[in-house]
Amino acid sequence: MIMESPPIGSVLSRVWWWSTPDRYAGPARFDTLAKARRHGPAPVISVEVVLTTPDDREIVTRGGVPSADTMWRRSTRQEDGVLPVVGAGVIEVVPTGSTGILEIVFRNPDGSRFVLIPTN
């Protein structure tokens, strides 16, 4: 599936953390990263965000944030330890050929940057 590319200037309006502990326990959605990490042994952590576009549409995107879980590949655009915060704005969308999006780069309200690696 090719994901809709969020326009530059889209703003993060909601964040949920997904935790998938292992093949015997299903994924669960949490409102904080700390709660997601406590859900089972060695969970894989991913994120679901709602973005509000400049023309007031909502886009839901899922994926990984390298600073939330080491399972996700590192990115030169990701600042160490920076996590998504409501109010973050999309500043760059890095395409991967014609098949989709490699990374979405955000700037948090405090100026720090994080990367979302889309999975949808």
C-alpha positions as a LaTeX table, in Angstrom:
\begin{tabular}{lrrr}
\hline
Residue & $x$ (\AA) & $y$ (\AA) & $z$ (\AA) \\
\hline
Met1 & 0.00 & 0.00 & 0.00 \\
Ile2 & 1.27 & 3.49 & $-0.81$ \\
Met3 & 0.68 & 5.80 & 2.12 \\
Glu4 & $-0.60$ & 9.32 & 1.64 \\
Ser5 & 2.28 & 11.71 & 2.03 \\
Pro6 & 1.56 & 14.25 & 4.77 \\
Pro7 & 2.04 & 17.81 & 3.54 \\
Ile8 & 4.85 & 19.89 & 5.00 \\
Gly9 & 3.36 & 21.89 & 7.85 \\
Ser10 & 1.02 & 19.12 & 9.02 \\
Val11 & 0.81 & 19.09 & 12.82 \\
Leu12 & 0.82 & 16.08 & 15.12 \\
Ser13 & $-2.45$ & 16.22 & 17.08 \\
Arg14 & $-2.57$ & 12.79 & 18.77 \\
Val15 & $-0.03$ & 10.07 & 19.71 \\
Trp16 & $-0.67$ & 6.45 & 20.70 \\
Trp17 & 1.98 & 3.87 & 21.49 \\
Trp18 & 1.57 & 0.27 & 20.36 \\
Ser19 & 3.24 & $-2.59$ & 22.20 \\
Thr20 & 3.59 & $-6.09$ & 20.75 \\
Pro21 & 5.26 & $-8.23$ & 23.42 \\
Asp22 & 5.61 & $-11.55$ & 21.56 \\
Arg23 & 3.75 & $-13.98$ & 19.35 \\
Tyr24 & 1.65 & $-15.23$ & 22.27 \\
Ala25 & 0.25 & $-11.87$ & 23.34 \\
Gly26 & $-1.54$ & $-9.50$ & 21.05 \\
Pro27 & $-0.67$ & $-5.86$ & 20.49 \\
Ala28 & $-2.16$ & $-3.22$ & 22.75 \\
Arg29 & $-2.45$ & 0.56 & 22.39 \\
Phe30 & $-1.40$ & 2.93 & 25.18 \\
Asp31 & $-1.38$ & 6.68 & 25.76 \\
Thr32 & 2.20 & 6.75 & 27.06 \\
Leu33 & 5.45 & 5.11 & 26.03 \\
Ala34 & 6.08 & 3.99 & 29.63 \\
Lys35 & 2.82 & 2.02 & 29.71 \\
Ala36 & 3.59 & 0.45 & 26.33 \\
Arg37 & 7.02 & $-0.68$ & 27.55 \\
Arg38 & 5.46 & $-2.37$ & 30.60 \\
His39 & 3.14 & $-4.49$ & 28.40 \\
Gly40 & 4.81 & $-7.88$ & 28.40 \\
Pro41 & 8.41 & $-8.98$ & 28.09 \\
Ala42 & 10.65 & $-7.24$ & 25.53 \\
Pro43 & 7.87 & $-5.65$ & 23.47 \\
Val44 & 8.32 & $-4.13$ & 20.03 \\
Ile45 & 7.17 & $-0.52$ & 20.32 \\
Ser46 & 5.57 & 1.38 & 17.46 \\
Val47 & 3.57 & 4.58 & 17.24 \\
Glu48 & 0.29 & 5.72 & 15.72 \\
Val49 & $-0.12$ & 9.44 & 15.12 \\
Val50 & $-2.91$ & 11.66 & 13.89 \\
Leu51 & $-1.72$ & 14.56 & 11.75 \\
Thr52 & $-3.82$ & 17.62 & 10.97 \\
Thr53 & $-2.92$ & 18.95 & 7.53 \\
Pro54 & $-2.75$ & 22.66 & 6.62 \\
Asp55 & $-6.13$ & 22.26 & 4.84 \\
Asp56 & $-7.63$ & 20.77 & 8.06 \\
Arg57 & $-7.79$ & 17.09 & 7.05 \\
Glu58 & $-6.68$ & 14.30 & 9.38 \\
Ile59 & $-4.16$ & 11.64 & 8.35 \\
Val60 & $-3.42$ & 8.61 & 10.54 \\
Thr61 & 0.09 & 7.21 & 10.20 \\
Arg62 & 1.73 & 4.23 & 11.90 \\
Gly63 & 5.38 & 3.29 & 12.18 \\
Gly64 & 8.50 & 3.30 & 14.26 \\
Val65 & 10.50 & 5.96 & 16.05 \\
Pro66 & 14.19 & 4.97 & 16.44 \\
Ser67 & 14.51 & 6.61 & 19.87 \\
Ala68 & 11.53 & 4.61 & 21.23 \\
Asp69 & 12.77 & 1.12 & 20.28 \\
Thr70 & 16.13 & $-0.12$ & 19.01 \\
Met71 & 14.27 & $-2.48$ & 16.66 \\
Trp72 & 13.89 & 0.46 & 14.23 \\
Arg73 & 16.84 & 1.37 & 12.04 \\
Arg74 & 18.80 & 4.50 & 12.89 \\
Ser75 & 18.34 & 7.66 & 10.88 \\
Thr76 & 20.75 & 10.56 & 10.46 \\
Arg77 & 17.71 & 12.84 & 10.77 \\
Gln78 & 16.77 & 11.47 & 14.21 \\
Glu79 & 18.12 & 13.35 & 17.24 \\
Asp80 & 19.12 & 11.06 & 20.11 \\
Gly81 & 16.36 & 10.46 & 22.63 \\
Val82 & 13.78 & 12.69 & 20.95 \\
Leu83 & 10.20 & 11.38 & 20.95 \\
Pro84 & 6.96 & 12.60 & 19.34 \\
Val85 & 5.15 & 15.43 & 21.09 \\
Val86 & 1.71 & 16.82 & 20.29 \\
Gly87 & 2.27 & 20.02 & 18.31 \\
Ala88 & 5.23 & 18.68 & 16.31 \\
Gly89 & 5.22 & 19.74 & 12.67 \\
Val90 & 6.19 & 17.86 & 9.53 \\
Ile91 & 9.32 & 19.51 & 8.09 \\
Glu92 & 10.44 & 16.90 & 5.54 \\
Val93 & 9.07 & 13.79 & 3.81 \\
Val94 & 11.78 & 11.50 & 2.43 \\
Pro95 & 10.46 & 9.34 & $-0.44$ \\
Thr96 & 11.70 & 5.88 & $-1.35$ \\
Gly97 & 11.50 & 5.72 & $-5.13$ \\
Ser98 & 7.92 & 5.46 & $-6.35$ \\
Thr99 & 6.82 & 2.94 & $-3.73$ \\
Gly100 & 6.17 & 5.11 & $-0.71$ \\
Ile101 & 7.77 & 7.06 & 2.10 \\
Leu102 & 11.08 & 6.21 & 3.76 \\
Glu103 & 10.88 & 8.73 & 6.61 \\
Ile104 & 8.74 & 11.58 & 7.89 \\
Val105 & 10.81 & 14.17 & 9.76 \\
Phe106 & 9.13 & 16.25 & 12.49 \\
Arg107 & 10.19 & 19.25 & 14.56 \\
Asn108 & 8.82 & 19.30 & 18.11 \\
Pro109 & 7.67 & 22.61 & 19.65 \\
Asp110 & 11.01 & 22.83 & 21.53 \\
Gly111 & 12.95 & 22.63 & 18.22 \\
Ser112 & 14.13 & 19.02 & 18.59 \\
Arg113 & 13.67 & 16.60 & 15.67 \\
Phe114 & 12.44 & 13.04 & 15.41 \\
Val115 & 11.79 & 10.63 & 12.57 \\
Leu116 & 8.81 & 8.38 & 11.96 \\
Ile117 & 9.51 & 5.34 & 9.77 \\
Pro118 & 6.09 & 4.51 & 8.27 \\
Thr119 & 4.78 & 0.97 & 8.19 \\
Asn120 & 1.35 & 1.60 & 6.65 \\
\hline
\end{tabular}
